[in-house]
XYZ file of C-alpha atoms in Angstrom:
745
model
C -121.220 -101.483 -28.067
C -121.693 -98.204 -30.011
C -122.179 -96.251 -26.740
C -119.048 -97.832 -25.259
C -116.773 -97.085 -28.173
C -118.063 -93.572 -28.677
C -117.525 -92.667 -24.962
C -114.167 -94.445 -24.556
C -112.503 -93.599 -27.828
C -114.554 -90.763 -29.377
C -115.308 -92.807 -32.442
C -118.474 -92.239 -34.484
C -120.153 -95.457 -35.784
C -122.859 -96.028 -38.328
C -124.727 -99.040 -39.834
C -125.257 -102.472 -38.397
C -121.540 -103.415 -38.571
C -120.421 -100.475 -36.336
C -117.357 -99.673 -38.400
C -115.846 -96.148 -37.666
C -116.105 -93.386 -40.159
C -113.663 -91.250 -38.188
C -110.462 -92.636 -36.817
C -107.442 -90.811 -35.568
C -104.025 -91.654 -34.249
C -105.233 -90.926 -30.723
C -108.036 -93.515 -30.988
C -105.627 -96.103 -32.402
C -103.087 -95.517 -29.642
C -105.781 -96.079 -27.020
C -106.768 -99.326 -28.563
C -103.083 -100.296 -28.882
C -102.499 -99.702 -25.144
C -105.442 -101.792 -24.243
C -104.244 -104.558 -26.541
C -100.779 -104.391 -24.827
C -102.464 -104.827 -21.383
C -104.480 -107.858 -22.661
C -101.349 -109.446 -24.165
C -99.573 -109.005 -20.793
C -102.431 -110.641 -18.912
C -102.535 -113.422 -21.470
C -98.793 -114.154 -21.161
C -98.985 -114.189 -17.321
C -101.912 -116.673 -17.383
C -99.789 -119.232 -19.305
C -98.523 -120.702 -15.964
C -102.025 -121.546 -14.882
C -102.888 -123.818 -17.861
C -102.883 -127.466 -16.923
C -101.388 -130.227 -19.058
C -103.742 -133.186 -19.232
C -102.272 -136.717 -19.233
C -105.246 -138.140 -21.206
C -104.372 -139.559 -24.681
C -107.760 -138.635 -26.080
C -110.984 -136.813 -25.164
C -113.122 -138.327 -22.426
C -116.297 -140.007 -23.328
C -119.582 -138.218 -22.528
C -120.324 -138.511 -18.796
C -123.668 -140.382 -19.445
C -122.246 -142.845 -22.003
C -122.979 -146.489 -21.097
C -119.353 -147.616 -21.702
C -118.064 -144.933 -19.205
C -120.779 -145.775 -16.608
C -119.935 -149.483 -16.860
C -116.210 -148.694 -16.485
C -116.839 -146.547 -13.318
C -119.160 -149.164 -11.748
C -116.819 -152.130 -12.474
C -113.744 -150.359 -11.187
C -115.512 -149.645 -7.853
C -115.547 -153.425 -7.272
C -112.157 -154.222 -8.732
C -109.653 -151.220 -8.708
C -108.028 -150.679 -12.062
C -106.415 -147.207 -12.375
C -103.488 -148.348 -14.469
C -101.172 -151.213 -15.391
C -97.510 -151.018 -16.347
C -95.421 -153.955 -17.510
C -91.567 -153.731 -17.179
C -89.211 -156.053 -19.026
C -85.567 -156.552 -18.044
C -82.983 -158.213 -20.185
C -79.214 -158.801 -19.653
C -77.080 -158.437 -22.738
C -74.535 -160.865 -21.159
C -77.238 -163.108 -19.623
C -76.009 -162.213 -16.112
C -78.816 -163.764 -14.030
C -77.294 -162.514 -10.745
C -77.423 -158.966 -12.030
C -80.926 -159.465 -13.333
C -82.437 -160.768 -10.140
C -80.490 -158.268 -7.969
C -81.908 -155.399 -10.121
C -85.431 -156.894 -9.848
C -85.164 -157.005 -6.093
C -83.952 -153.362 -5.858
C -86.572 -152.133 -8.357
C -89.442 -154.000 -6.699
C -88.503 -152.486 -3.332
C -88.432 -149.026 -4.746
C -91.749 -149.512 -6.516
C -93.376 -150.884 -3.360
C -92.226 -147.731 -1.394
C -94.119 -145.434 -3.822
C -97.481 -144.299 -2.662
C -100.533 -144.948 -4.883
C -98.868 -148.217 -6.171
C -101.572 -150.847 -5.702
C -99.493 -153.991 -6.301
C -96.156 -155.118 -7.612
C -95.690 -158.634 -9.093
C -92.150 -159.788 -9.736
C -89.682 -162.545 -8.888
C -89.033 -160.618 -5.710
C -92.719 -160.752 -4.563
C -93.971 -164.044 -5.808
C -93.869 -166.877 -3.249
C -93.729 -170.553 -3.721
C -96.033 -172.797 -1.695
C -95.166 -176.227 -0.317
C -96.977 -178.638 1.837
C -95.035 -180.384 4.636
C -96.721 -182.621 7.184
C -100.118 -181.185 6.238
C -98.715 -177.668 6.873
C -98.715 -174.998 4.124
C -95.329 -173.249 3.899
C -95.027 -169.986 1.868
C -91.498 -169.131 0.749
C -90.240 -166.317 -1.452
C -88.510 -167.593 -4.616
C -85.929 -164.872 -3.993
C -84.929 -165.039 -0.400
C -82.006 -162.692 -0.733
C -80.105 -160.812 -3.455
C -77.028 -163.053 -3.417
C -78.458 -166.547 -3.542
C -77.832 -168.829 -6.487
C -79.636 -167.189 -9.513
C -79.651 -170.472 -11.379
C -81.942 -171.966 -8.803
C -84.343 -169.111 -9.150
C -84.259 -169.400 -12.953
C -84.914 -173.143 -12.772
C -87.798 -172.508 -10.395
C -89.427 -170.015 -12.709
C -88.931 -171.999 -15.903
C -90.348 -175.230 -14.399
C -93.409 -173.628 -12.805
C -96.133 -172.687 -15.295
C -97.517 -169.745 -13.113
C -94.095 -168.270 -12.469
C -93.137 -168.572 -16.024
C -96.334 -166.881 -17.142
C -96.107 -163.915 -14.764
C -92.313 -163.495 -14.569
C -91.148 -164.081 -18.236
C -91.954 -162.276 -21.476
C -93.822 -164.014 -24.235
C -90.559 -165.041 -25.954
C -89.065 -166.065 -22.497
C -85.967 -163.922 -23.076
C -86.915 -161.060 -20.646
C -87.986 -160.931 -16.993
C -91.198 -159.135 -15.998
C -92.323 -156.793 -13.283
C -96.044 -156.061 -13.264
C -97.118 -152.740 -11.579
C -100.791 -152.030 -10.759
C -101.552 -148.345 -9.858
C -104.265 -146.631 -7.882
C -103.850 -143.470 -9.941
C -101.383 -141.814 -12.292
C -99.475 -139.821 -9.633
C -96.517 -142.123 -9.187
C -95.932 -142.574 -13.045
C -93.346 -139.790 -13.216
C -91.244 -141.293 -10.310
C -91.587 -144.749 -11.924
C -90.261 -143.525 -15.255
C -87.390 -141.580 -13.584
C -86.542 -144.666 -11.621
C -86.521 -146.946 -14.660
C -84.375 -144.513 -16.656
C -81.926 -144.221 -13.792
C -81.515 -147.970 -13.638
C -81.200 -148.318 -17.360
C -78.345 -145.694 -17.427
C -76.502 -147.094 -14.349
C -75.947 -150.462 -15.985
C -74.771 -150.854 -19.573
C -75.586 -154.582 -19.406
C -79.240 -154.240 -18.491
C -81.838 -153.321 -21.083
C -85.199 -152.079 -19.613
C -88.356 -151.919 -21.719
C -91.638 -150.648 -20.228
C -95.085 -149.959 -21.441
C -98.666 -149.289 -20.298
C -101.225 -146.640 -20.787
C -100.089 -144.553 -17.800
C -96.626 -144.550 -19.465
C -98.070 -143.456 -22.770
C -100.063 -140.659 -21.129
C -97.005 -139.466 -19.331
C -94.902 -139.344 -22.422
C -97.627 -137.343 -24.215
C -97.786 -134.958 -21.161
C -94.057 -134.698 -21.035
C -93.473 -133.845 -24.681
C -96.598 -131.990 -25.729
C -95.329 -128.499 -24.886
C -92.095 -129.087 -26.763
C -94.031 -130.321 -29.798
C -96.234 -127.222 -29.643
C -93.187 -124.996 -29.491
C -91.650 -126.662 -32.568
C -94.842 -126.661 -34.598
C -95.723 -123.041 -33.607
C -92.125 -121.748 -34.432
C -92.070 -123.403 -37.792
C -95.475 -121.909 -38.640
C -94.318 -118.491 -37.516
C -91.140 -118.572 -39.650
C -92.966 -120.073 -42.733
C -95.731 -117.431 -42.656
C -93.279 -114.563 -42.082
C -91.236 -115.554 -45.019
C -94.230 -115.860 -47.277
C -95.614 -112.530 -46.079
C -92.330 -110.961 -46.733
C -92.413 -112.319 -50.230
C -96.024 -111.002 -50.747
C -95.403 -107.550 -49.347
C -91.789 -107.014 -50.403
C -91.277 -104.967 -47.169
C -89.954 -106.119 -43.759
C -92.143 -103.587 -41.821
C -95.269 -104.740 -43.644
C -94.521 -108.454 -43.186
C -93.841 -107.823 -39.476
C -97.114 -105.933 -39.064
C -99.063 -108.707 -40.757
C -97.263 -111.356 -38.639
C -97.985 -109.379 -35.498
C -101.712 -109.159 -36.365
C -101.763 -112.927 -36.807
C -99.870 -113.679 -33.619
C -101.803 -111.497 -31.245
C -105.043 -113.591 -31.338
C -103.019 -116.741 -30.663
C -101.691 -115.085 -27.579
C -104.978 -113.567 -26.415
C -106.703 -116.994 -26.554
C -104.391 -118.259 -23.640
C -106.618 -117.005 -20.787
C -109.616 -118.749 -22.300
C -107.798 -122.098 -21.820
C -108.196 -121.414 -18.086
C -111.701 -119.965 -18.327
C -112.917 -123.011 -20.342
C -110.815 -125.411 -18.198
C -109.256 -126.522 -21.399
C -106.014 -128.620 -20.835
C -103.093 -128.861 -23.170
C -103.568 -132.121 -25.057
C -102.643 -133.612 -28.381
C -105.740 -132.056 -30.059
C -105.803 -128.619 -28.159
C -102.244 -127.758 -29.216
C -103.832 -127.214 -32.672
C -105.880 -124.262 -31.425
C -103.133 -121.597 -31.425
C -101.833 -122.812 -34.801
C -105.341 -122.750 -36.379
C -106.140 -119.328 -35.001
C -102.725 -117.977 -36.104
C -103.172 -119.389 -39.615
C -106.711 -118.081 -40.083
C -105.694 -114.682 -38.727
C -103.068 -114.430 -41.455
C -105.711 -114.814 -44.177
C -107.668 -111.873 -42.746
C -104.473 -109.838 -42.565
C -103.702 -110.376 -46.244
C -107.217 -109.563 -47.485
C -107.328 -106.374 -45.424
C -103.750 -105.472 -46.554
C -104.817 -105.856 -50.162
C -107.920 -103.689 -49.554
C -105.830 -101.010 -47.907
C -103.153 -101.137 -50.587
C -105.743 -100.672 -53.296
C -107.366 -97.806 -51.424
C -106.605 -94.291 -52.904
C -106.392 -92.638 -49.475
C -104.749 -95.547 -47.554
C -106.882 -94.640 -44.529
C -108.941 -96.620 -42.118
C -112.377 -95.514 -43.111
C -111.898 -96.257 -46.796
C -110.293 -99.632 -46.173
C -113.196 -100.656 -43.802
C -115.878 -99.413 -46.130
C -114.416 -101.577 -48.947
C -113.770 -104.705 -46.887
C -116.250 -104.720 -43.921
C -118.877 -106.731 -45.657
C -116.618 -109.498 -46.981
C -114.635 -109.801 -43.698
C -117.881 -110.239 -41.655
C -119.416 -112.674 -44.123
C -116.270 -114.878 -44.248
C -115.914 -114.507 -40.529
C -119.498 -115.743 -40.047
C -118.938 -118.873 -42.221
C -115.723 -119.727 -40.417
C -117.273 -119.170 -36.934
C -120.282 -121.375 -37.930
C -117.974 -124.122 -39.140
C -115.975 -124.298 -35.902
C -118.921 -123.338 -33.782
C -120.698 -126.575 -34.617
C -118.019 -128.354 -32.530
C -119.570 -126.557 -29.469
C -122.595 -128.849 -29.653
C -120.575 -132.033 -29.461
C -121.426 -134.493 -26.671
C -117.687 -134.641 -25.943
C -116.962 -132.003 -23.394
C -113.383 -131.651 -24.573
C -114.428 -131.282 -28.234
C -117.108 -128.758 -27.265
C -114.501 -126.635 -25.398
C -112.107 -127.122 -28.400
C -114.783 -125.583 -30.693
C -115.571 -122.810 -28.155
C -111.927 -121.800 -27.957
C -111.549 -121.642 -31.765
C -114.707 -119.540 -31.954
C -113.425 -117.064 -29.457
C -109.965 -117.019 -31.011
C -111.316 -116.441 -34.494
C -113.605 -113.717 -33.268
C -110.735 -111.971 -31.529
C -108.810 -112.334 -34.826
C -111.584 -110.552 -36.709
C -111.727 -107.712 -34.137
C -107.909 -107.245 -34.189
C -107.922 -107.191 -38.019
C -110.730 -104.616 -38.144
C -109.542 -102.252 -35.441
C -105.794 -102.687 -34.916
C -104.358 -103.784 -38.295
C -105.479 -100.602 -40.207
C -103.941 -98.434 -37.427
C -100.625 -100.147 -37.768
C -100.738 -99.877 -41.534
C -101.690 -96.176 -41.512
C -99.010 -95.314 -38.932
C -95.951 -97.259 -40.054
C -96.426 -97.802 -43.767
C -97.074 -94.878 -46.062
C -96.035 -96.199 -49.439
C -98.234 -98.478 -51.582
C -96.860 -101.694 -52.958
C -97.338 -102.514 -56.571
C -100.170 -104.876 -57.217
C -99.801 -106.757 -60.510
C -102.628 -108.350 -62.231
C -102.574 -112.094 -62.297
C -102.901 -114.166 -65.365
C -106.005 -116.133 -65.743
C -104.989 -119.607 -66.952
C -107.700 -121.813 -68.419
C -108.112 -125.051 -66.700
C -110.264 -127.533 -68.730
C -113.341 -128.583 -66.855
C -112.726 -132.120 -67.861
C -109.381 -132.216 -65.966
C -111.102 -130.991 -62.821
C -113.913 -133.564 -63.065
C -111.411 -136.350 -63.502
C -109.352 -135.142 -60.547
C -112.571 -135.135 -58.422
C -113.388 -138.667 -59.574
C -109.860 -139.807 -58.757
C -110.028 -138.278 -55.251
C -113.530 -139.719 -54.526
C -112.348 -143.165 -55.632
C -109.770 -143.054 -52.882
C -112.531 -142.680 -50.260
C -113.411 -146.311 -50.620
C -110.019 -147.158 -49.245
C -110.608 -145.258 -45.945
C -110.350 -147.536 -42.916
C -110.434 -146.966 -39.123
C -107.296 -147.532 -37.043
C -106.862 -147.198 -33.259
C -103.536 -148.967 -32.748
C -101.152 -147.493 -30.188
C -98.305 -147.470 -32.802
C -100.141 -144.952 -34.824
C -100.006 -142.193 -32.234
C -96.324 -141.488 -32.542
C -94.141 -141.276 -35.582
C -91.532 -143.815 -36.307
C -88.035 -142.756 -35.070
C -89.213 -140.947 -31.934
C -88.031 -142.138 -28.572
C -91.449 -143.368 -27.418
C -92.021 -145.043 -30.780
C -88.804 -146.923 -30.506
C -89.672 -147.964 -26.915
C -93.038 -149.241 -28.110
C -91.576 -151.221 -31.025
C -88.872 -152.732 -28.804
C -91.398 -153.747 -26.087
C -93.747 -155.162 -28.743
C -90.841 -157.307 -30.235
C -90.016 -158.607 -26.716
C -93.571 -159.198 -25.518
C -95.437 -159.739 -28.788
C -98.399 -157.615 -27.921
C -99.306 -154.099 -26.661
C -103.012 -153.813 -26.771
C -104.916 -154.648 -23.584
C -108.427 -155.850 -22.868
C -110.102 -156.085 -19.524
C -112.922 -158.737 -19.394
C -115.292 -158.294 -16.519
C -117.403 -161.471 -16.034
C -120.261 -161.099 -13.536
C -121.816 -164.412 -12.292
C -124.928 -162.706 -11.352
C -125.032 -163.662 -7.711
C -123.076 -163.354 -4.462
C -120.259 -165.888 -4.240
C -121.216 -166.918 -7.738
C -117.612 -167.697 -8.562
C -117.499 -170.289 -5.776
C -119.273 -172.716 -8.081
C -117.282 -175.535 -9.554
C -119.439 -175.812 -12.701
C -119.039 -172.029 -13.272
C -115.333 -172.264 -12.545
C -114.756 -175.156 -14.972
C -116.614 -173.399 -17.674
C -114.562 -170.308 -16.982
C -111.486 -172.426 -17.344
C -112.611 -173.732 -20.706
C -113.599 -170.188 -21.820
C -110.075 -168.878 -21.075
C -108.325 -171.945 -22.731
C -110.305 -171.174 -25.943
C -109.271 -167.486 -25.908
C -105.625 -168.506 -25.269
C -105.685 -170.690 -28.417
C -106.647 -167.674 -30.623
C -103.885 -166.484 -32.910
C -104.228 -162.948 -31.673
C -104.010 -163.697 -27.954
C -100.570 -162.870 -26.352
C -101.199 -163.379 -22.647
C -104.032 -163.954 -20.156
C -103.738 -163.097 -16.519
C -106.577 -164.220 -14.212
C -107.450 -165.845 -10.921
C -107.824 -169.171 -12.759
C -104.023 -169.404 -13.165
C -103.447 -168.793 -9.478
C -106.171 -171.104 -8.162
C -105.214 -174.050 -10.456
C -101.557 -173.503 -9.511
C -102.437 -173.495 -5.791
C -104.419 -176.679 -6.243
C -101.546 -178.350 -8.007
C -99.188 -177.300 -5.146
C -101.553 -178.693 -2.533
C -101.324 -182.032 -4.440
C -97.595 -181.868 -4.497
C -96.973 -181.140 -8.222
C -95.950 -178.183 -10.329
C -98.761 -178.902 -12.839
C -101.967 -176.878 -12.455
C -105.070 -178.771 -11.345
C -108.743 -177.774 -11.224
C -110.433 -178.045 -7.821
C -113.013 -180.867 -7.744
C -115.813 -179.349 -5.523
C -117.385 -176.065 -4.534
C -115.880 -176.548 -0.988
C -112.328 -176.969 -2.296
C -112.625 -174.093 -4.677
C -113.954 -171.948 -1.840
C -111.034 -172.954 0.481
C -108.505 -172.111 -2.240
C -110.042 -168.665 -2.962
C -110.272 -167.872 0.753
C -106.695 -168.862 1.471
C -105.304 -166.901 -1.466
C -107.459 -163.933 -0.698
C -106.162 -163.698 2.896
C -102.597 -164.872 2.452
C -99.927 -163.273 0.359
C -98.648 -165.361 -2.478
C -97.171 -162.421 -4.283
C -100.322 -162.084 -6.491
C -103.139 -160.349 -4.808
C -106.601 -161.634 -5.621
C -108.004 -158.179 -5.010
C -106.614 -157.190 -8.363
C -108.687 -159.804 -10.119
C -111.813 -160.453 -7.972
C -114.300 -158.237 -5.993
C -115.082 -158.543 -2.391
C -118.182 -160.739 -2.578
C -116.710 -163.202 -5.117
C -119.306 -162.483 -7.702
C -117.227 -160.780 -10.364
C -113.795 -161.434 -11.790
C -111.451 -159.373 -14.002
C -109.326 -160.943 -16.728
C -106.471 -159.035 -18.240
C -105.648 -159.911 -21.836
C -102.828 -158.617 -24.090
C -103.204 -159.205 -27.704
C -101.458 -158.405 -30.963
C -102.905 -157.037 -34.141
C -99.972 -154.668 -34.899
C -98.690 -156.461 -37.977
C -101.955 -155.990 -39.882
C -102.797 -153.076 -42.117
C -105.416 -150.527 -41.021
C -108.510 -152.246 -42.325
C -107.071 -155.698 -41.452
C -106.361 -154.547 -38.004
C -109.849 -153.141 -37.491
C -111.440 -156.337 -38.907
C -109.121 -158.513 -36.864
C -110.084 -156.649 -33.711
C -113.834 -157.021 -34.426
C -113.291 -160.661 -35.254
C -111.399 -161.190 -32.003
C -114.139 -159.504 -29.938
C -116.844 -161.492 -31.704
C -115.056 -164.680 -30.899
C -114.815 -163.760 -27.195
C -118.495 -162.925 -27.017
C -119.334 -166.139 -28.844
C -117.286 -168.203 -26.379
C -118.968 -166.453 -23.494
C -122.343 -167.378 -24.861
C -121.184 -170.983 -25.257
C -119.415 -171.594 -21.911
C -120.888 -168.813 -19.543
C -124.407 -168.183 -20.976
C -125.930 -167.086 -17.604
C -123.119 -164.543 -16.814
C -122.726 -160.946 -17.913
C -119.594 -159.974 -19.993
C -118.329 -156.433 -20.175
C -115.289 -155.748 -22.374
C -113.178 -152.672 -21.666
C -109.934 -151.793 -23.367
C -107.985 -149.098 -25.196
C -109.020 -150.184 -28.677
C -112.674 -150.537 -27.659
C -112.769 -147.150 -26.085
C -111.115 -145.369 -29.035
C -113.462 -147.157 -31.352
C -116.497 -145.834 -29.488
C -115.032 -142.389 -29.269
C -114.261 -142.301 -32.991
C -117.694 -143.585 -33.869
C -119.459 -140.828 -31.866
C -117.047 -138.037 -33.101
C -117.450 -139.169 -36.770
C -121.295 -139.356 -36.565
C -121.410 -135.994 -34.917
C -119.267 -134.380 -37.561
C -121.279 -135.949 -40.434
C -124.386 -134.436 -39.011
C -122.451 -131.220 -38.349
C -121.362 -131.046 -41.935
C -124.933 -131.500 -43.231
C -126.113 -128.659 -40.856
C -123.182 -126.450 -41.997
C -123.972 -127.018 -45.727
C -127.590 -126.106 -45.108
C -126.683 -122.926 -43.190
C -124.125 -121.862 -45.818
C -126.692 -122.465 -48.573
C -129.165 -120.199 -46.759
C -126.503 -117.506 -46.276
C -125.793 -117.658 -50.025
C -129.558 -117.331 -50.768
C -129.858 -114.222 -48.471
C -126.703 -112.640 -49.812
C -126.857 -113.339 -53.500
C -130.561 -113.696 -53.877
C -129.979 -116.289 -56.468
C -130.546 -120.125 -56.171
C -127.878 -120.814 -58.831
C -125.221 -118.667 -57.196
C -126.020 -120.347 -53.751
C -125.460 -123.809 -55.371
C -122.204 -122.578 -56.939
C -121.148 -121.219 -53.600
C -121.194 -124.818 -52.281
C -119.085 -126.386 -55.027
C -115.622 -125.367 -53.484
C -116.920 -126.852 -50.157
C -117.689 -130.196 -51.824
C -114.375 -130.192 -53.487
C -112.581 -129.571 -50.203
C -114.562 -132.498 -48.645
C -113.738 -134.710 -51.643
C -110.060 -133.981 -51.362
C -110.233 -134.690 -47.649
C -111.763 -138.172 -48.205
C -109.653 -139.047 -51.184
C -106.333 -138.206 -49.580
C -107.290 -140.233 -46.493
C -107.819 -143.271 -48.740
C -104.828 -142.877 -51.074
C -102.352 -141.978 -48.333
C -103.642 -144.683 -46.005
C -104.588 -142.081 -43.298
C -106.851 -143.869 -40.779
C -110.284 -142.611 -39.844
C -110.560 -141.771 -36.187
C -111.905 -139.064 -33.832
C -108.820 -136.844 -34.268
C -108.722 -136.959 -38.096
C -112.362 -135.837 -38.161
C -111.316 -132.517 -36.740
C -109.710 -131.685 -40.064
C -113.036 -131.851 -41.684
C -114.402 -129.028 -39.522
C -111.354 -126.981 -40.463
C -111.988 -127.541 -44.144
C -115.734 -126.692 -43.717
C -115.019 -123.516 -41.726
C -112.386 -122.039 -44.102
C -112.804 -123.584 -47.610
C -115.932 -121.526 -48.537
C -114.186 -118.223 -47.642
C -112.545 -117.972 -51.073
C -115.800 -118.641 -52.821
C -117.444 -115.914 -50.773
C -114.700 -113.479 -51.713
C -114.975 -114.437 -55.420
C -118.836 -114.215 -55.560
C -119.132 -111.025 -53.547
C -116.628 -109.386 -55.849
C -118.513 -110.762 -58.830
C -121.802 -109.306 -57.680
C -120.327 -105.954 -57.235
C -119.038 -105.540 -60.737
C -120.417 -102.796 -62.986
C -123.665 -103.820 -64.705
C -122.434 -102.498 -68.086
C -119.727 -105.231 -68.248
C -120.390 -108.444 -70.142
C -120.267 -111.733 -68.265
C -116.783 -112.471 -69.648
C -115.498 -108.913 -68.628
C -116.894 -109.319 -65.113
C -115.134 -112.691 -64.657
C -111.822 -111.152 -65.841
C -112.208 -108.276 -63.487
C -112.984 -110.533 -60.515
C -110.001 -112.803 -61.148
C -107.796 -109.652 -61.534
C -109.140 -107.996 -58.324
C -109.642 -110.923 -55.945
C -107.297 -113.565 -57.473
C -104.197 -112.392 -55.747
C -105.535 -112.213 -52.151
C -107.372 -115.533 -52.699
C -104.213 -117.370 -53.879
C -101.987 -115.608 -51.340
C -104.215 -116.376 -48.275
C -104.511 -120.015 -49.375
C -100.764 -120.274 -49.820
C -100.390 -118.975 -46.236
C -103.078 -121.400 -44.883
C -101.409 -124.355 -46.590
C -97.976 -123.497 -45.268
C -99.416 -122.746 -41.835
C -101.148 -126.148 -41.494
C -98.148 -127.818 -43.109
C -96.199 -126.864 -40.096
C -98.090 -129.663 -38.359
C -96.298 -132.192 -40.537
C -93.257 -131.660 -38.279
C -95.150 -132.747 -35.131
C -93.890 -136.007 -33.469
C -97.542 -137.096 -33.142
C -98.823 -138.787 -36.297
C -102.356 -137.807 -35.200
C -101.411 -134.064 -35.425
C -99.462 -134.588 -38.688
C -102.492 -136.127 -40.436
C -104.613 -133.127 -39.547
C -101.990 -130.888 -41.237
C -102.017 -133.024 -44.373
C -105.803 -133.325 -44.683
C -106.479 -129.676 -43.901
C -103.780 -128.324 -46.314
C -104.984 -130.571 -49.187
C -108.660 -129.853 -48.526
C -108.127 -126.012 -48.468
C -105.981 -126.185 -51.546
C -108.675 -128.086 -53.486
C -111.296 -125.549 -52.333
C -109.239 -122.591 -53.528
C -108.337 -124.246 -56.805
C -112.083 -124.732 -57.413
C -112.943 -121.113 -56.404
C -110.397 -119.487 -58.623
C -110.273 -121.726 -61.703
C -113.499 -123.662 -61.870
C -116.176 -121.255 -60.528
C -115.800 -119.005 -63.564
C -116.464 -121.882 -65.873
C -119.572 -122.867 -63.939
C -120.881 -119.358 -63.938
C -120.471 -119.124 -67.680
C -122.071 -122.604 -67.995
C -125.134 -121.635 -65.977
C -125.522 -117.880 -66.514
C -125.612 -115.448 -69.390
C -125.040 -111.604 -69.377
C -128.734 -110.806 -69.286
C -129.326 -113.068 -66.204
C -126.444 -111.377 -64.348
C -127.589 -107.918 -65.054
């Protein structure tokens, strides 16, 4: 590195940190030109970044849940399910069924649509003279709609598949091979909704949710980023009192956020709800380095690069190391997406440190010649008792923390997708989905009348549960078909293995409008049951407990009625719960490792066990505030909210490092009280200013439309504020409590 810089820029370097002792305008201009080229490359690479349509990070590739999911979906395809509800304000049945026919035809014409179930596809079965006749219930778009409505309402299977839970809306079920046709489906549904003022269309499914995230994520990033940019510029202008200075500091903060863009491509890091935080975090942290370097430059007698770096190089590198370690622990996550998230932050923060060290002093020396006045801060006395009471209050809130993985908590109320979710939930009384895969354990194991009857009882018991909204399975279709063969609308259970096998074989090979391939595998050994359930009205902890109670009951019923079979439960809530459990466990271990490393850094730097312990106090206060605010504000615990903890770990100890390094550099002739006054006078302003910038930077996340992103902004801002409060107001009291003047000298 020294050889490269000496030959390229003519700089002379000394010491381990390679900071230049000679720096001219020519050298700075060369660096500036290289920086402009890098910025141009970064901007051009933006078009190559992919936008991922996943709601959350993927599970580790070797996780049993994911392996089960892949294996099961090989037998029974399940790439996505969308449910569409249609409702006429004037109850115009003719218009409803005409629209259903048109929409069904359009959906069937789309590639990668596995199956469409609607009134236009389901067929009625009648037996005449021992001959089975299959007739569509909608034979053409202009037939009497009252006849269709009567047929649906009097037939249990039709009513279950073609009506919403409250029987006020008509349903279309869409099963997908992959997510490619989702955009066309959404466009088609919106066009139909706009073309008729009488027809209301509600639709939902995880492919829809992923599409909405993908479609709005860049706009959300633009809004959050712009707000952070404006807020930090205004604060920097207030701090510096000069537009040129504020612009230089803002530019220094913005450049690392731009230069991180190519690494999205290098790391194959898509734009998701969590990765949009990367530029905001880098931008905000870069601002803190800018302010500290500006204060060192402003207090320097010569206002030159060498003097500024001599004064600040040690503290900048030490705080940079602690921040890099905090976010670097994410690189060891078993989640590939979280690991890449940590790698991108480490790279971005490292770039930020380099830009602050080599470029910012050049800008300051070239464009700003006058020093700004730096007034001493007052040192208010905060009673230690008040701080202890505040910590106890915050920690008490931690007992209220509860997990929550409900779909409704992804988006804020009042957004378009949130309104769509609420309306759909009101119409169909349940959003969350479960896929139950029941493996009989042998080929053609389903064609066993005893197994089938027990399966029937198993599903009846689940249907009676208060949380169950709807169950779709082959049992409905087979019992319906048996009833039709007996000449009745009422469902009947086949009486023998032979009869059951004939029914399955007929329905598997003949189109009734509901394809058995969606619910059964090719060798009749395994079935899939689709369940929608509703826990939305419960509070966080109640919802989590209700879900666990619901799953426990399903497993208990399986052990009672189908003890010889294997049950695998897949679903959105189950998957998010597993992801959150892994992410939270990893970050608890990561926090412990970080605290140990930071303590060792304190021992090496301060050569004092007591100071190393005091170094950790702001960190513990930031964690306490994080846990307490989660409980008191009812912020749920999940994998995304745990990211805020790593931000607090990586940044909250920086102020303590600034304070203690400044403290250890004070003149030995000073008394302990004089040293503390000097430290608060010299480092107090940059500590408070940088924290103010960090709080406002992360507060920009409050304006995100995603509740998951907003909660990270709240938790990080409060955690950092608590850490700074402790560093500036409480650390001096602990130092006086545990040290005397003789020990310090």
